[in-house]
Short mmCIF file of C-alpha atoms and ligand atoms in Angstrom, two decimals:
data_model
loop_
_atom_site.label_atom_id
_atom_site.label_comp_id
_atom_site.label_asym_id
_atom_site.label_seq_id
_atom_site.Cartn_x
_atom_site.Cartn_y
_atom_site.Cartn_z
CA MET A 1 24.95 25.94 -10.85
CA LYS A 2 22.32 23.66 -10.51
CA GLN A 3 19.30 23.79 -12.55
CA ASP A 4 15.67 24.56 -12.13
CA ARG A 5 15.78 25.98 -8.44
CA THR A 6 13.55 28.60 -6.69
CA ILE A 7 15.02 30.42 -3.80
CA LEU A 8 12.89 32.44 -1.41
CA CYS A 9 14.56 35.34 -0.75
CA ALA A 10 14.31 38.38 1.58
CA ASP A 11 16.25 41.61 2.27
CA VAL A 12 16.01 42.74 5.96
CA GLY A 13 16.66 46.58 5.66
CA GLY A 14 16.27 49.55 8.32
CA THR A 15 12.90 50.44 6.75
CA LYS A 16 11.36 47.65 4.78
CA ILE A 17 11.48 44.02 4.56
CA LYS A 18 11.77 42.83 0.92
CA ALA A 19 10.79 39.50 -0.43
CA ALA A 20 10.72 37.73 -3.66
CA LEU A 21 10.90 34.18 -5.42
CA VAL A 22 14.27 34.28 -7.46
CA ASN A 23 15.04 31.40 -9.72
CA GLU A 24 18.88 30.31 -10.79
CA LYS A 25 18.48 32.71 -14.49
CA GLY A 26 18.07 35.59 -11.50
CA GLN A 27 14.40 36.29 -12.31
CA VAL A 28 12.65 38.00 -9.72
CA GLU A 29 8.91 36.94 -8.80
CA ASP A 30 6.05 37.64 -6.63
CA PHE A 31 8.06 40.79 -5.16
CA ARG A 32 6.08 41.74 -2.07
CA GLU A 33 7.27 44.06 0.86
CA ILE A 34 6.69 45.01 4.36
CA SER A 35 7.55 47.57 7.04
CA THR A 36 10.52 45.91 9.11
CA GLU A 37 9.30 48.26 12.35
CA ALA A 38 12.96 47.89 13.08
CA HIS A 39 12.59 50.34 16.10
CA LEU A 40 10.32 47.45 17.97
CA GLY A 41 13.49 45.38 18.08
CA GLY A 42 14.89 42.32 16.78
CA PRO A 43 12.55 39.77 17.85
CA HIS A 44 9.63 41.85 16.28
CA VAL A 45 11.64 42.29 13.23
CA MET A 46 11.96 38.25 13.17
CA LEU A 47 8.06 37.93 13.50
CA ASN A 48 7.69 40.31 10.52
CA LEU A 49 10.08 38.22 8.48
CA ARG A 50 8.58 34.84 9.31
CA LYS A 51 5.15 36.22 8.46
CA ILE A 52 6.25 37.85 5.02
CA LEU A 53 8.09 34.51 4.18
CA SER A 54 5.32 32.44 5.11
CA THR A 55 2.89 34.13 2.30
CA TYR A 56 4.90 31.89 -0.27
CA LYS A 57 4.80 28.64 -1.64
CA GLY A 58 7.18 26.67 -4.13
CA TYR A 59 10.62 27.05 -3.02
CA GLU A 60 13.54 24.87 -1.82
CA ALA A 61 15.57 26.99 -0.02
CA ILE A 62 15.69 30.86 1.86
CA GLY A 63 18.30 33.32 1.38
CA ILE A 64 18.51 36.18 3.63
CA SER A 65 20.25 39.64 3.11
CA THR A 66 20.13 41.66 5.99
CA ALA A 67 21.60 44.94 7.82
CA GLY A 68 23.84 44.25 10.48
CA GLN A 69 27.25 42.28 10.56
CA VAL A 70 26.45 38.49 10.09
CA ASP A 71 28.38 35.56 10.90
CA SER A 72 27.23 33.62 7.54
CA GLU A 73 28.60 30.33 8.63
CA LYS A 74 26.31 30.16 11.37
CA GLY A 75 23.49 32.34 10.11
CA GLU A 76 23.74 34.66 12.99
CA ILE A 77 23.68 38.31 13.43
CA LEU A 78 27.12 39.37 15.27
CA TYR A 79 26.42 43.02 15.50
CA ALA A 80 23.38 45.37 14.67
CA ASN A 81 23.16 48.75 15.63
CA GLU A 82 20.97 50.77 17.59
CA ASN A 83 18.72 50.97 14.12
CA ILE A 84 17.25 47.34 15.03
CA PRO A 85 17.84 47.44 18.70
CA ARG A 86 18.26 43.79 20.23
CA TYR A 87 18.95 41.79 16.83
CA THR A 88 22.46 41.30 17.85
CA GLY A 89 22.96 37.53 18.47
CA THR A 90 19.69 36.45 16.56
CA LYS A 91 20.09 33.01 15.22
CA VAL A 92 18.05 33.80 12.03
CA LYS A 93 19.34 30.82 10.21
CA VAL A 94 18.16 28.39 13.07
CA MET A 95 15.26 30.11 13.54
CA LEU A 96 13.85 30.11 9.89
CA GLU A 97 15.07 26.38 9.38
CA GLU A 98 12.86 25.35 12.43
CA ALA A 99 9.96 27.28 10.83
CA PHE A 100 10.10 26.48 7.30
CA GLN A 101 12.07 23.09 7.25
CA VAL A 102 14.03 23.96 4.18
CA PRO A 103 17.67 25.40 4.31
CA VAL A 104 18.59 28.58 4.97
CA LYS A 105 21.79 30.79 4.33
CA VAL A 106 22.21 34.36 5.75
CA GLU A 107 24.64 37.07 4.30
CA ASN A 108 25.25 41.01 5.46
CA ASP A 109 23.22 43.28 2.97
CA VAL A 110 26.62 44.72 1.57
CA ASN A 111 27.92 41.57 0.75
CA ALA A 112 24.71 40.21 -0.59
CA ALA A 113 24.33 43.31 -2.82
CA ALA A 114 27.77 42.51 -4.23
CA LEU A 115 27.26 39.13 -4.85
CA GLY A 116 23.79 40.14 -6.50
CA GLU A 117 26.05 42.11 -8.84
CA ALA A 118 28.62 39.64 -9.45
CA TYR A 119 26.22 36.59 -10.34
CA PHE A 120 23.53 38.51 -12.16
CA GLY A 121 24.45 42.14 -12.56
CA ALA A 122 27.29 44.80 -13.60
CA GLY A 123 29.98 41.97 -12.15
CA SER A 124 29.27 39.16 -14.06
CA GLU A 125 31.91 39.16 -16.31
CA ALA A 126 34.85 40.16 -13.81
CA LYS A 127 36.72 37.64 -11.56
CA ASP A 128 37.34 39.85 -8.73
CA LEU A 129 35.70 43.28 -7.92
CA LEU A 130 35.27 45.88 -5.05
CA MET A 131 31.79 47.31 -4.39
CA LEU A 132 31.10 50.45 -2.76
CA THR A 133 27.70 51.75 -2.14
CA TYR A 134 27.35 55.43 -0.94
CA GLY A 135 24.35 56.12 1.24
CA THR A 136 23.69 57.00 5.02
CA GLY A 137 27.09 55.86 5.62
CA VAL A 138 29.70 53.86 2.87
CA GLY A 139 29.39 50.07 2.54
CA GLY A 140 31.88 48.05 1.10
CA ALA A 141 32.45 44.51 -0.16
CA LEU A 142 35.44 42.66 -1.60
CA LEU A 143 34.71 39.52 -3.93
CA PHE A 144 37.48 37.36 -5.23
CA GLY A 145 36.45 34.71 -7.77
CA LYS A 146 32.67 35.22 -6.81
CA GLU A 147 33.57 34.57 -3.09
CA VAL A 148 33.33 37.30 -0.55
CA TYR A 149 36.52 38.12 1.13
CA LYS A 150 35.42 37.73 4.95
CA GLY A 151 38.63 38.48 6.95
CA ARG A 152 38.99 36.76 10.55
CA ASP A 153 35.62 37.72 11.99
CA GLY A 154 33.66 37.83 8.67
CA ILE A 155 33.33 41.43 8.81
CA ALA A 156 36.09 42.89 6.35
CA GLY A 157 35.16 45.40 3.96
CA GLU A 158 34.28 48.58 6.17
CA PHE A 159 35.72 50.74 3.55
CA GLY A 160 33.64 53.54 5.11
CA HIS A 161 36.06 53.49 8.33
CA MET A 162 39.30 54.27 6.14
CA VAL A 163 40.44 57.06 7.85
CA ILE A 164 41.16 59.65 5.38
CA HIS A 165 41.49 63.16 7.38
CA PRO A 166 42.88 62.03 10.66
CA GLU A 167 42.14 65.70 12.02
CA GLY A 168 38.46 65.44 10.60
CA ALA A 169 35.17 65.45 11.81
CA LEU A 170 33.95 62.67 14.45
CA CYS A 171 32.42 59.65 12.97
CA ASN A 172 29.49 57.50 14.31
CA CYS A 173 32.37 54.69 15.05
CA GLY A 174 34.02 56.86 17.36
CA GLN A 175 37.04 57.74 15.34
CA LYS A 176 37.94 60.78 13.57
CA GLY A 177 37.77 61.57 9.93
CA CYS A 178 36.51 58.20 8.44
CA TYR A 179 35.82 58.23 4.87
CA GLU A 180 32.14 57.84 5.17
CA VAL A 181 32.12 61.27 7.23
CA PHE A 182 33.49 62.90 3.64
CA ALA A 183 32.19 60.66 1.20
CA SER A 184 28.51 59.45 2.12
CA THR A 185 25.48 60.93 0.36
CA THR A 186 24.67 62.44 4.12
CA ALA A 187 28.17 64.61 4.00
CA LEU A 188 27.22 65.97 0.39
CA VAL A 189 23.60 66.65 1.75
CA ARG A 190 24.92 67.94 5.16
CA ASN A 191 27.10 70.40 3.14
CA ALA A 192 24.33 71.29 0.56
CA LYS A 193 22.10 72.06 3.29
CA ALA A 194 24.31 74.59 5.00
CA LEU A 195 24.67 76.59 1.59
CA ASP A 196 21.09 76.60 1.08
CA GLU A 197 18.45 75.14 3.38
CA HIS A 198 16.28 73.92 0.53
CA LEU A 199 18.87 71.34 -0.60
CA THR A 200 17.72 68.58 1.47
CA ASP A 201 18.47 65.54 -0.96
CA GLY A 202 20.15 64.57 -3.96
CA LYS A 203 17.24 64.99 -5.93
CA GLU A 204 17.21 68.94 -5.18
CA ILE A 205 20.95 69.06 -5.23
CA PHE A 206 20.93 67.78 -8.84
CA LYS A 207 18.04 69.87 -9.81
CA ALA A 208 19.86 73.15 -8.48
CA ILE A 209 23.41 72.08 -10.81
CA HIS A 210 20.91 71.41 -14.13
CA GLU A 211 19.51 74.90 -13.29
CA GLY A 212 23.29 76.18 -13.22
CA ARG A 213 24.07 76.78 -9.51
CA GLU A 214 27.89 77.04 -9.91
CA ASP A 215 28.28 77.08 -6.07
CA VAL A 216 26.21 73.65 -5.73
CA ARG A 217 28.17 72.17 -8.54
CA GLY A 218 31.12 73.05 -6.69
CA LEU A 219 29.95 71.21 -3.88
CA LEU A 220 29.44 68.28 -5.97
CA GLU A 221 32.98 68.31 -7.24
CA ALA A 222 34.45 68.85 -3.65
CA TRP A 223 32.57 65.42 -2.69
CA ALA A 224 33.59 63.50 -5.81
CA LYS A 225 36.84 64.45 -4.81
CA GLU A 226 36.49 62.76 -1.23
CA VAL A 227 34.87 59.81 -2.94
CA SER A 228 37.88 59.72 -4.94
CA TYR A 229 40.69 59.64 -2.01
CA GLY A 230 38.91 56.27 -0.85
CA LEU A 231 38.99 54.54 -4.35
CA VAL A 232 42.40 55.62 -4.87
CA ASN A 233 43.68 53.90 -1.76
CA LEU A 234 41.57 50.78 -2.74
CA ILE A 235 42.90 50.69 -6.13
CA HIS A 236 46.47 50.84 -5.15
CA ILE A 237 45.92 47.91 -2.34
CA PHE A 238 44.09 45.65 -4.23
CA ASN A 239 44.73 46.29 -8.30
CA PRO A 240 41.13 45.39 -8.71
CA SER A 241 39.48 44.54 -12.08
CA LEU A 242 36.28 46.14 -11.48
CA ILE A 243 34.83 48.76 -8.79
CA LEU A 244 30.82 49.06 -8.75
CA LEU A 245 29.67 52.11 -7.34
CA GLY A 246 25.97 52.08 -6.09
CA GLY A 247 23.76 54.25 -4.14
CA GLY A 248 21.03 56.66 -5.48
CA LEU A 249 23.30 59.45 -6.29
CA LEU A 250 25.53 57.35 -8.41
CA GLU A 251 22.90 57.13 -10.51
CA GLN A 252 23.54 60.43 -11.88
CA PRO A 253 25.80 60.58 -14.85
CA LEU A 254 27.59 63.85 -13.64
CA ALA A 255 28.25 62.43 -10.28
CA PHE A 256 29.64 59.05 -11.60
CA GLU A 257 31.87 61.36 -14.30
CA LEU A 258 33.28 63.50 -11.67
CA ILE A 259 34.26 60.52 -9.55
CA GLU A 260 35.69 58.65 -12.33
CA LYS A 261 37.87 61.87 -13.28
CA GLU A 262 38.77 62.63 -9.92
CA THR A 263 40.01 58.77 -9.14
CA ARG A 264 42.07 58.28 -12.16
CA LYS A 265 43.94 61.70 -11.67
CA ARG A 266 45.10 60.10 -8.60
CA THR A 267 45.87 56.66 -9.83
CA MET A 268 49.22 55.74 -10.81
CA GLU A 269 49.69 54.52 -14.56
CA SER A 270 50.05 51.15 -13.92
CA PHE A 271 46.62 50.53 -11.92
CA GLN A 272 44.26 52.35 -14.82
CA LYS A 273 43.14 49.55 -16.23
CA VAL A 274 40.68 49.10 -13.61
CA VAL A 275 37.13 49.43 -14.74
CA LEU A 276 34.50 51.61 -12.60
CA LYS A 277 31.13 51.02 -13.21
CA ASN A 278 27.44 51.68 -12.11
CA ALA A 279 25.81 49.01 -9.94
CA SER A 280 23.01 47.76 -12.23
CA LEU A 281 20.66 46.07 -10.05
CA GLY A 282 19.36 49.02 -7.81
CA ASN A 283 17.63 47.69 -4.82
CA GLN A 284 16.81 44.15 -5.96
CA ALA A 285 21.09 43.37 -5.67
CA GLY A 286 20.33 42.16 -1.84
CA LEU A 287 17.66 39.67 -3.04
CA LEU A 288 19.39 38.35 -5.75
CA GLY A 289 22.67 37.81 -4.07
CA ALA A 290 20.28 36.06 -1.10
CA ALA A 291 19.61 33.83 -3.73
CA SER A 292 23.03 33.23 -5.12
CA LEU A 293 24.20 31.81 -1.70
CA HIS A 294 22.30 28.93 -2.48
CA LEU A 295 22.61 28.86 -6.52
CA LYS A 296 26.50 28.77 -6.28
ZN1 ZN B 301 34.35 55.54 11.36
#
């Protein structure tokens, strides 16, 4: 890694654009954020991105972590869903290099978060790792030797769309029974709401469990089992050293414990050396991963 470098980083999410200066030690300074205003579309999001980036000085390159499928060679958005209309096709790298006159690199947010963890977080000791993030859907990334495995089109790692229950409910992607339909945070909250309309998020769910609600704990256990199905498949395919689990729910020790127990129960003896860990960088993982694009 080259020394004494400062990278201006931004993480473009559906709600916020976060930005900061990151140095080669992974120290984050001058953290700022603004609303993405994603509903106003890709060109407007790029305006907001340029606006926040232009408030910084004293950097030699820009790293961008962004929602959507990214061609990281060209620094373009291959595909973004309706959360950011007209973002598909945006030439992020070219536009920002023209505006700021420094080298720009762009990576998908899930891959960037995994890179952040691999360089500066819970994965810094591992030579290979898988990372899964449980939220609205299930995001996935594969890293071999701290490089993202991209696949033919740069979009490998859609673990959320492994088919786990072929006869199951419809997924956003058009198929039935995808992993994320059962294992996302959304899935757990949906089931909890059906049980009790007051259980509208993870916080309420864990509050109910800590108050002794056995029925709610049962839902969490069923969800952990769904999470384990995907992990067991991945463990048997990749024989990974490390699997990092991210997302708000996973910060609850009980959730992590149940998932690990269910996963080990279904994993072949010879694959048990895999380590399961919480991702450690929280919502700074994307920024740090964006920095690593230039620091490696
Ligand atoms: Zn799907």
